[in-house]
């Protein structure tokens, strides 16, 4: 049965007769070969449940490899890799007739490794595919090897792409556009080696093959023009770089939801990551319908393969709300690029983090084995499917845990999150679930209800305070107290903030070094300093245990008071070309609220707004924070800046 594709087709069966096993196998294989992977997987799985079909080791092996490759293409990487590995030994043992399956197996395993950013392992698998395919099967492995070795030193990367180009030159059916893609890939290798002029020249040749700059654009055109922008910027041809970017379609805010991302973290600088503040990369990605990032690949990096992959791994965890993703035209969701740098700020949990962690400690055993890791969108989809089943089965605690997960998920819109949380609270109260569970739900509802209106949120929390206090839950009570007392953007601390903070500091139910108490002490020290009582400020600060440059262990950085931003800050060259964009800028905040060490973390489009955003951050003014000696009060604060043309 497994050799059917190489044999003459059997005579067509009567329309009324059920398909034979041979025909089912051929149909599944044809679907896989045609890229109809969902259909192919369903068909292969039907054969796997048929004992007669699975008697032959060769058939089992062929199904494993062909189904596994489809799973990898659908980004079900772990399942796909396992299926391919289960089938590969039988394909190797079957000999010459199954060389194609052996090559495809190694290509699939290489793709799986590449997708999890293990470029070294991917290279090993692609080299095995190259060896297995013989003289006639070298092109695909060579192309794949070129893609995963763009950051590698030595002669091999250029040797791979040069041989692939020679094969393409000898193949009349290969289009000019594909030749341009090969030139673009070679130029990318050169740029990452520091051979900027040579790479720029190749990219201009590729552009000519694609017909030059025009309003008609494909994904390959976008890649070449985007790479040209990088090369021009590296050669200090800034006007040329922006001109190439104009013809990619980048820089239109209605086409790029970066300012509305739910999660867009960057990697941490330091010895663990190997990243320094001077390192940066240009990373390309696409956004799926569920709001997750996929197809993430580093394009250019200042520091080699591991530096590039560190940035790519961070980008692979980004997510957007699905409803917002639907506002973007599908073509514009592909091949997006950003300029990235690492952050010097460690994790800075919000004030509600201990309360949320306690809820998750209760929920995690209920969710164990049901919801694994993954992107926010994928987790939300699995939780939603499980919720329907849990409601029907009446497993109330699991239902509340799932409702909390969905209410907490960043890609859930505010209205839906409130609906989930309200349902969860109602069920928790009816079933007398632990007060720790219901209090987290109460807090989440109050915080979510008016998330874009800080004053209304504070009012909702004031209504909540006597409710949680009556339950005797110290953690929930102190979380609400401190959240009410904390200032925010254009929202000063309330007049009763000292009383609220003191209640947190004096609460015997929390240990002395609890993060909530540290935050309350730091706010109290700053308040004393603002009232010119520096002796009291220093005494309170010493109780925090913080170094002079640490932000609070928990809670936000100092609240911003004014930005000083005006229309004159918009870069003239960007305005002239109609660019819009977005930048996250990081800086230190001194005790007087002034910013220092300003630097862009993420910029879209790459290179256009980084300098302007860093310059604008110099004018930001934050709430003053007490530090002995007037040192830096918070290292690594950050702010998003959107550049929009009205």
XYZ file of C-alpha atoms in Angstrom:
646
model
C 0.000 0.000 0.000
C 2.799 2.411 0.866
C 4.318 2.077 -2.611
C 1.094 2.943 -4.373
C 2.200 6.445 -5.267
C 5.057 5.065 -7.325
C 2.915 2.470 -9.080
C 0.352 2.787 -11.837
C -3.022 4.001 -10.546
C -5.621 1.338 -9.911
C -8.849 1.302 -11.878
C -11.519 3.549 -10.432
C -13.922 1.768 -8.096
C -17.660 2.063 -8.629
C -19.098 5.186 -7.073
C -21.221 3.187 -4.658
C -18.372 0.983 -3.401
C -16.565 2.026 -0.199
C -12.996 3.158 -0.645
C -10.412 0.444 -0.202
C -7.568 0.828 2.273
C -5.264 1.480 -0.662
C -7.507 4.269 -1.915
C -7.809 5.781 1.564
C -4.024 5.757 1.936
C -3.539 7.307 -1.517
C -6.130 10.012 -0.796
C -4.470 10.901 2.515
C -1.018 11.009 0.883
C -2.297 13.147 -1.991
C -3.886 15.595 0.461
C -0.592 15.877 2.355
C 1.343 16.427 -0.876
C -1.138 19.104 -1.990
C -0.790 20.989 1.318
C -4.278 20.069 2.554
C -2.861 19.053 5.877
C -6.014 19.154 8.008
C -7.715 16.730 5.622
C -4.593 14.567 5.433
C -4.261 14.284 9.212
C -7.911 13.258 9.584
C -7.506 10.608 6.884
C -4.249 9.238 8.303
C -5.753 9.051 11.796
C -8.685 7.030 10.416
C -6.181 4.554 8.970
C -4.314 4.413 12.288
C -7.508 3.152 13.933
C -7.863 0.388 11.356
C -5.954 -2.756 12.481
C -5.796 -4.116 8.938
C -4.084 -0.960 7.675
C -1.551 -0.935 10.496
C -0.306 -4.524 10.186
C 2.589 -3.550 7.932
C 5.561 -1.729 9.588
C 6.169 0.064 6.302
C 2.617 1.389 6.187
C 2.822 2.496 9.829
C 6.105 4.233 9.104
C 4.806 6.017 6.019
C 1.723 7.225 7.875
C 3.862 8.461 10.768
C 6.210 10.458 8.536
C 3.546 11.907 6.243
C 1.132 12.768 9.037
C 3.983 14.135 11.156
C 5.131 16.514 8.436
C 1.603 17.865 8.179
C 1.424 18.368 11.942
C 4.658 20.367 11.824
C 3.282 22.521 9.011
C 0.246 23.291 11.182
C 2.597 24.329 14.033
C 1.643 21.263 16.116
C 5.361 20.795 16.443
C 5.684 18.359 19.351
C 3.056 15.981 17.949
C 4.572 16.185 14.493
C 8.098 15.469 15.678
C 6.937 12.444 17.684
C 5.022 11.037 14.690
C 7.970 11.494 12.325
C 10.417 9.839 14.733
C 8.075 6.878 15.165
C 7.926 6.321 11.409
C 11.459 7.171 10.284
C 13.222 3.854 11.164
C 10.807 1.856 9.014
C 11.329 4.237 6.096
C 15.116 3.919 6.346
C 14.850 0.106 6.506
C 12.502 0.012 3.504
C 15.279 1.095 1.138
C 15.407 3.031 -2.110
C 11.654 3.128 -2.718
C 11.184 5.335 0.338
C 14.100 7.751 -0.007
C 11.630 10.576 -0.512
C 9.986 9.830 2.830
C 13.390 9.706 4.556
C 14.283 13.119 3.119
C 10.904 14.520 4.103
C 11.284 13.081 7.609
C 14.575 14.882 8.180
C 13.197 18.052 6.613
C 10.212 17.892 8.976
C 12.421 17.296 12.003
C 14.641 20.183 10.933
C 11.630 22.446 10.532
C 10.374 21.446 13.996
C 13.772 22.290 15.503
C 13.878 25.592 13.619
C 10.383 26.477 14.868
C 11.544 26.103 18.471
C 14.671 28.147 17.632
C 17.124 25.244 17.903
C 19.013 26.229 14.752
C 21.949 23.926 15.550
C 19.702 20.849 15.646
C 17.795 22.065 12.605
C 21.083 22.271 10.691
C 21.927 18.687 11.676
C 18.586 17.401 10.374
C 18.786 19.376 7.131
C 22.288 17.967 6.526
C 20.894 14.443 7.005
C 18.206 15.280 4.447
C 20.915 16.546 2.091
C 22.862 13.290 2.427
C 19.785 11.079 2.045
C 18.448 12.782 -1.063
C 21.408 12.125 -3.331
C 22.430 14.359 -6.259
C 18.846 14.954 -7.410
C 17.415 15.965 -4.042
C 19.761 18.690 -2.845
C 17.867 21.896 -3.503
C 15.363 21.907 -0.590
C 17.915 20.920 2.075
C 20.397 23.479 0.732
C 17.813 26.232 0.900
C 16.812 25.247 4.428
C 20.462 25.126 5.529
C 20.977 28.619 4.124
C 18.060 29.908 6.189
C 19.215 28.502 9.552
C 22.875 29.426 9.072
C 22.550 33.124 8.239
C 24.242 34.068 11.525
C 27.006 31.436 11.346
C 30.674 32.169 10.586
C 32.761 30.102 8.200
C 32.332 29.283 4.506
C 29.346 26.895 4.806
C 26.398 29.362 4.740
C 27.556 30.990 1.501
C 28.427 27.592 0.044
C 24.878 26.359 0.695
C 23.179 29.323 -0.942
C 25.612 29.407 -3.862
C 24.981 25.737 -4.696
C 21.225 26.269 -4.388
C 21.528 29.241 -6.759
C 23.474 27.167 -9.307
C 20.732 24.531 -9.252
C 18.128 27.260 -9.736
C 20.106 28.744 -12.642
C 20.058 25.337 -14.370
C 16.289 24.974 -13.900
C 14.395 26.874 -16.629
C 11.064 26.704 -14.791
C 12.268 28.748 -11.804
C 10.916 32.302 -11.952
C 12.726 35.612 -11.700
C 10.979 36.225 -8.411
C 12.410 33.034 -6.929
C 15.880 33.984 -8.147
C 15.344 37.307 -6.365
C 14.458 35.454 -3.156
C 17.738 33.525 -3.374
C 19.675 36.770 -3.824
C 17.838 38.275 -0.851
C 18.758 35.305 1.331
C 22.422 35.510 0.308
C 22.420 39.243 1.013
C 20.977 38.559 4.484
C 23.934 36.248 5.190
C 26.341 38.957 4.045
C 24.701 41.675 6.155
C 25.015 39.550 9.273
C 28.706 39.055 8.491
C 29.263 42.783 8.353
C 29.619 42.816 4.547
C 27.125 45.646 4.222
C 28.040 47.074 0.817
C 28.125 43.628 -0.822
C 24.754 42.730 0.673
C 23.241 46.033 -0.408
C 24.400 45.475 -4.003
C 22.834 42.000 -4.122
C 19.565 43.314 -2.745
C 19.405 45.975 -5.432
C 19.902 43.209 -8.022
C 17.059 41.272 -6.412
C 14.857 44.368 -6.555
C 15.512 44.689 -10.283
C 14.467 41.066 -10.847
C 11.213 41.841 -9.020
C 10.511 44.796 -11.293
C 11.804 47.600 -9.055
C 9.835 49.724 -6.614
C 6.150 49.757 -7.439
C 2.787 49.763 -5.684
C 2.250 46.134 -6.694
C 3.708 44.062 -3.872
C 4.039 40.436 -2.784
C 5.531 38.925 0.364
C 8.838 38.341 -1.427
C 8.853 41.993 -2.576
C 8.282 43.081 1.033
C 11.186 40.905 2.236
C 13.621 42.335 -0.314
C 12.585 45.943 0.298
C 12.716 45.472 4.075
C 16.215 43.994 3.821
C 17.227 46.887 1.589
C 16.062 49.272 4.317
C 18.258 47.474 6.858
C 21.270 47.542 4.522
C 20.763 51.219 3.687
C 20.464 52.133 7.361
C 23.657 50.201 8.170
C 25.390 52.165 5.400
C 23.971 55.423 6.827
C 21.784 55.946 3.743
C 18.867 56.980 5.918
C 16.709 58.572 3.234
C 17.118 55.516 1.014
C 16.202 53.260 3.946
C 12.973 55.136 4.600
C 12.147 55.136 0.906
C 12.419 51.344 0.755
C 10.254 51.056 3.875
C 7.562 53.198 2.270
C 7.228 50.549 -0.447
C 6.763 47.738 2.074
C 3.543 49.189 3.462
C 5.092 49.478 6.922
C 4.384 52.488 9.096
C 0.598 52.650 8.940
C -0.916 52.383 12.418
C -4.300 51.206 11.183
C -2.445 48.251 9.685
C -0.320 47.311 12.713
C -1.803 46.804 16.187
C 1.449 47.142 18.104
C 0.113 49.756 20.489
C -2.722 47.370 21.356
C -0.690 44.226 22.051
C -1.660 42.255 25.151
C 1.831 40.877 25.644
C 4.975 42.230 23.997
C 7.796 41.553 26.427
C 11.459 41.749 25.440
C 14.293 39.596 26.859
C 16.282 40.614 29.904
C 19.830 41.898 29.494
C 22.468 40.078 31.525
C 24.792 37.140 31.805
C 21.980 34.571 31.732
C 20.635 35.723 28.378
C 24.003 36.837 27.008
C 22.408 40.101 25.881
C 23.822 43.562 26.488
C 22.013 46.914 26.157
C 24.040 47.555 22.977
C 22.675 44.457 21.205
C 19.700 44.721 18.890
C 17.952 42.648 16.254
C 15.337 42.981 13.551
C 12.747 40.232 13.990
C 10.029 39.215 11.532
C 6.745 37.541 12.518
C 3.137 37.002 11.511
C -0.040 37.240 13.597
C -2.495 34.333 13.555
C -6.270 34.647 13.820
C -6.104 33.712 17.506
C -3.747 36.628 18.187
C -0.565 34.594 18.599
C 2.713 35.287 16.826
C 3.937 32.620 14.405
C 6.567 32.263 11.704
C 8.961 34.190 13.934
C 12.477 34.535 12.543
C 15.392 36.851 13.241
C 16.511 38.761 10.153
C 19.473 40.793 11.353
C 21.420 40.894 14.601
C 24.461 42.692 15.921
C 25.677 39.714 17.953
C 25.403 36.426 16.082
C 23.059 33.457 16.237
C 22.361 33.149 19.973
C 21.711 36.871 20.356
C 19.339 36.817 17.387
C 17.476 33.766 18.678
C 17.049 35.269 22.152
C 15.071 38.119 20.606
C 13.103 35.748 18.363
C 12.099 33.547 21.313
C 10.735 36.593 23.121
C 8.723 37.655 20.062
C 7.260 34.143 19.715
C 5.412 34.702 23.022
C 3.697 37.932 21.946
C -0.070 38.038 21.634
C -2.952 40.266 20.609
C -6.674 40.100 21.287
C -8.297 38.130 18.420
C -10.962 40.798 17.912
C -8.264 43.414 17.289
C -6.409 41.105 14.913
C -9.502 40.845 12.718
C -9.276 44.594 12.046
C -6.039 44.055 10.110
C -6.066 42.883 6.511
C -4.602 39.341 6.354
C -1.766 40.288 3.977
C -0.612 42.994 6.365
C -0.395 40.521 9.255
C 2.395 38.633 7.529
C 6.090 39.481 7.538
C 5.821 42.290 10.106
C 9.172 43.494 11.412
C 10.309 45.269 14.545
C 13.613 46.489 15.927
C 14.255 44.989 19.386
C 16.604 45.544 22.326
C 16.792 43.872 25.748
C 15.515 45.395 28.972
C 17.606 46.158 32.047
C 14.510 45.891 34.267
C 13.684 42.596 35.915
C 10.161 41.334 36.368
C 8.066 43.880 38.235
C 4.821 42.227 39.325
C 1.728 44.315 39.864
C 0.256 44.918 43.327
C -2.330 42.175 42.797
C 0.325 39.552 41.969
C 0.301 37.784 45.391
C -3.502 37.648 45.314
C -3.499 36.255 41.773
C -0.744 33.752 42.608
C -2.835 32.459 45.516
C -5.820 31.953 43.194
C -3.614 30.100 40.712
C -2.297 27.830 43.488
C -5.912 26.809 44.065
C -6.747 26.521 40.365
C -3.567 24.824 39.077
C -4.307 21.308 40.430
C -7.756 21.489 38.840
C -6.259 22.506 35.484
C -3.292 20.111 35.595
C -3.069 18.048 32.428
C -5.937 19.970 30.854
C -4.284 23.256 29.858
C -0.632 23.186 28.924
C 1.565 26.171 28.104
C 1.441 28.061 24.840
C 0.429 31.416 23.496
C -2.301 33.417 25.210
C -4.635 32.798 22.282
C -4.053 29.033 22.272
C -4.576 28.799 26.049
C -7.805 30.824 25.762
C -9.098 28.555 22.989
C -8.408 25.391 25.007
C -9.914 26.901 28.185
C -13.058 27.944 26.300
C -13.545 24.440 24.876
C -13.037 22.859 28.293
C -15.426 25.349 29.894
C -18.341 24.170 27.737
C -17.650 20.579 28.768
C -17.207 21.446 32.445
C -20.500 23.348 32.573
C -22.351 20.348 31.117
C -20.700 17.928 33.530
C -21.303 20.165 36.555
C -17.684 20.098 37.739
C -18.086 23.384 39.569
C -14.560 23.955 40.871
C -13.065 23.285 37.441
C -15.636 25.635 35.911
C -14.613 28.440 38.296
C -10.929 27.799 37.594
C -11.537 27.996 33.833
C -13.661 31.132 34.183
C -10.858 32.734 36.173
C -8.277 31.705 33.565
C -10.358 33.237 30.796
C -11.009 36.399 32.800
C -7.284 36.728 33.431
C -6.158 35.937 29.873
C -4.716 39.030 28.120
C -6.473 38.286 24.820
C -9.949 38.248 26.408
C -11.713 41.553 25.776
C -12.875 43.555 28.810
C -16.599 42.858 28.408
C -16.088 39.104 28.054
C -13.594 39.063 30.933
C -16.149 40.699 33.230
C -18.809 38.198 32.144
C -16.508 35.249 32.905
C -15.476 36.672 36.272
C -19.041 37.489 37.337
C -20.160 33.958 36.462
C -17.216 32.531 38.381
C -17.945 34.639 41.467
C -21.616 33.675 41.463
C -20.780 29.973 41.239
C -18.042 30.212 43.890
C -20.438 31.870 46.356
C -23.283 29.401 45.670
C -20.977 26.417 46.203
C -19.230 27.898 49.283
C -15.802 27.726 47.703
C -12.794 29.068 49.661
C -12.979 32.780 50.468
C -9.537 33.200 48.857
C -11.102 32.177 45.545
C -14.142 34.453 45.752
C -12.055 37.408 46.933
C -9.713 37.178 43.957
C -12.732 37.128 41.665
C -14.188 40.151 43.476
C -10.917 42.051 43.107
C -10.535 41.111 39.434
C -14.076 42.315 38.686
C -13.478 45.665 40.401
C -10.151 46.158 38.613
C -11.447 45.066 35.188
C -14.771 46.901 35.195
C -13.285 50.322 34.500
C -9.748 49.374 33.494
C -9.439 52.444 31.269
C -10.806 54.832 33.936
C -8.465 54.915 36.963
C -10.728 57.099 39.093
C -13.702 54.783 38.532
C -11.550 51.758 39.346
C -10.487 53.378 42.622
C -14.156 54.029 43.460
C -15.027 50.379 42.748
C -12.190 49.232 44.996
C -13.442 51.480 47.811
C -16.813 49.735 47.547
C -15.026 46.397 47.695
C -12.826 47.150 50.726
C -15.443 46.591 53.470
C -16.627 43.421 51.726
C -13.220 41.716 51.725
C -12.390 43.104 55.182
C -15.488 41.382 56.553
C -14.212 38.028 55.240
C -11.083 38.248 57.409
C -8.836 37.763 54.377
C -5.713 39.857 55.136
C -4.069 39.452 51.726
C -7.169 40.550 49.833
C -7.822 43.419 52.263
C -4.264 44.760 52.078
C -4.170 44.375 48.288
C -7.299 46.517 47.957
C -5.966 49.077 50.477
C -2.679 49.480 48.661
C -4.287 49.608 45.236
C -6.554 52.448 46.410
C -3.591 54.323 47.948
C -1.347 54.074 44.883
C -1.108 57.006 42.439
C -1.436 56.483 38.705
C -1.243 58.390 35.446
C -2.997 61.735 36.088
C -4.320 60.281 39.339
C -2.734 61.480 42.575
C -2.691 59.457 45.757
C -5.940 60.019 47.723
C -5.980 62.045 50.936
C -6.381 58.903 53.038
C -3.386 57.191 51.383
C -1.202 57.484 54.551
C -3.885 55.756 56.627
C -4.324 52.989 54.048
C -0.581 52.410 53.732
C -0.086 52.365 57.488
C -2.789 49.720 57.814
C -0.877 47.520 55.371
C 2.468 48.108 57.125
C 0.991 47.354 60.570
C -1.035 44.285 59.565
C 0.277 41.406 61.728
C -1.187 38.836 59.320
C 1.484 39.632 56.697
C 5.185 38.932 57.315
C 7.521 41.891 57.718
C 9.174 41.358 54.325
C 5.956 40.788 52.380
C 6.037 42.590 48.988
C 2.888 44.552 49.824
C 4.541 45.923 52.972
C 7.699 46.837 51.026
C 5.623 48.754 48.500
C 3.674 50.533 51.248
C 6.899 51.513 53.035
C 8.432 52.898 49.844
C 5.346 54.987 49.096
C 5.369 56.263 52.690
C 9.055 57.254 52.448
C 8.356 59.204 49.236
C 5.358 60.912 50.862
C 7.497 61.978 53.855
C 10.185 63.365 51.528
C 7.609 65.332 49.553
C 6.585 66.908 52.862
C 10.251 67.797 53.558
C 10.551 65.334 56.440
C 13.782 63.754 55.184
C 14.726 62.211 58.509
C 11.445 60.311 58.606
C 11.817 59.407 54.922
C 15.235 57.879 55.473
C 14.058 55.950 58.513
C 11.114 54.466 56.575
C 13.228 53.697 53.510
C 15.728 51.703 55.560
C 12.898 49.355 56.549
C 12.290 48.401 52.887
C 15.594 46.615 52.388
C 15.769 48.053 48.853
C 18.944 49.257 47.215
C 18.799 52.854 46.047
C 18.214 51.860 42.403
C 15.501 49.247 42.887
C 11.885 49.910 42.104
C 9.501 48.438 44.629
C 9.538 44.636 44.673
C 5.937 44.789 43.615
C 3.811 47.425 41.933
C 4.366 49.812 39.073
C 7.268 52.195 38.573
C 6.733 55.817 39.715
C 3.626 57.313 38.115
C 4.177 59.660 35.163
C 3.087 63.250 35.748
C 3.621 64.829 32.327
C 5.263 63.906 29.050
C 6.139 67.284 27.548
C 5.340 65.782 24.141
C 4.225 68.054 21.298
C 3.771 67.819 17.542
C 7.267 69.247 17.043
C 8.705 65.981 18.409
C 7.471 64.074 15.346
C 10.528 63.282 13.159
C 10.289 65.498 10.092
C 11.631 62.871 7.692
C 9.044 60.365 8.970
C 6.246 62.908 8.644
C 7.379 63.787 5.130
C 7.072 60.152 4.052
C 3.801 59.565 5.882
C 5.191 57.140 8.448
C 3.298 56.295 11.586
C 4.620 53.929 14.190
C 5.104 52.877 17.747
C 8.010 52.632 20.181
C 8.476 51.365 23.702
C 11.215 53.376 25.351
C 13.008 52.433 28.583
C 14.835 54.715 31.012
C 15.862 55.147 34.620
C 13.932 57.570 36.844
C 15.823 59.595 39.438
C 14.418 60.562 42.803
C 13.231 63.929 41.445
C 11.209 62.206 38.707
C 13.600 62.996 35.819
C 14.559 60.314 33.286
C 18.064 59.093 32.502
C 19.652 56.532 30.147
C 16.800 56.662 27.625
C 16.751 53.848 25.026
C 14.223 52.290 22.649
C 13.238 48.665 23.362
C 10.860 47.937 20.474
C 10.309 50.092 17.412
C 7.941 49.740 14.490
C 8.898 50.265 11.744
C 12.561 49.451 12.457
C 14.938 52.425 12.682
C 12.328 55.126 12.003
C 11.262 56.329 15.465
C 13.901 54.914 17.854
C 15.970 58.084 18.144
C 12.957 60.388 18.335
C 11.315 58.317 21.089
C 14.506 58.267 23.143
C 14.805 62.047 22.799
C 11.167 62.574 23.790
C 11.631 60.480 26.937
C 14.141 63.042 28.195
C 11.229 65.430 28.803
C 9.080 62.975 30.762
C 8.457 63.904 34.395
C 7.530 61.268 36.967
C 6.322 61.432 40.512
C 9.255 62.045 42.823
C 10.431 59.078 44.877
C 12.584 59.271 47.969
C 16.063 57.753 47.790
C 18.904 58.472 50.218
C 21.319 60.835 48.523
C 18.913 61.551 45.665
C 19.999 58.521 43.648
C 18.150 56.774 40.847
C 14.765 55.753 42.180
C 13.823 53.183 39.562
C 16.021 51.512 36.956
C 14.291 50.289 33.834
C 10.958 52.125 33.801
C 9.215 52.056 30.405
C 6.626 53.983 28.414
C 4.896 53.390 25.078
C 4.926 56.214 22.535
C 2.641 56.176 19.504
C 3.518 58.350 16.499
C 0.346 59.217 14.648
C -0.435 61.782 11.981
C -3.740 63.599 12.355
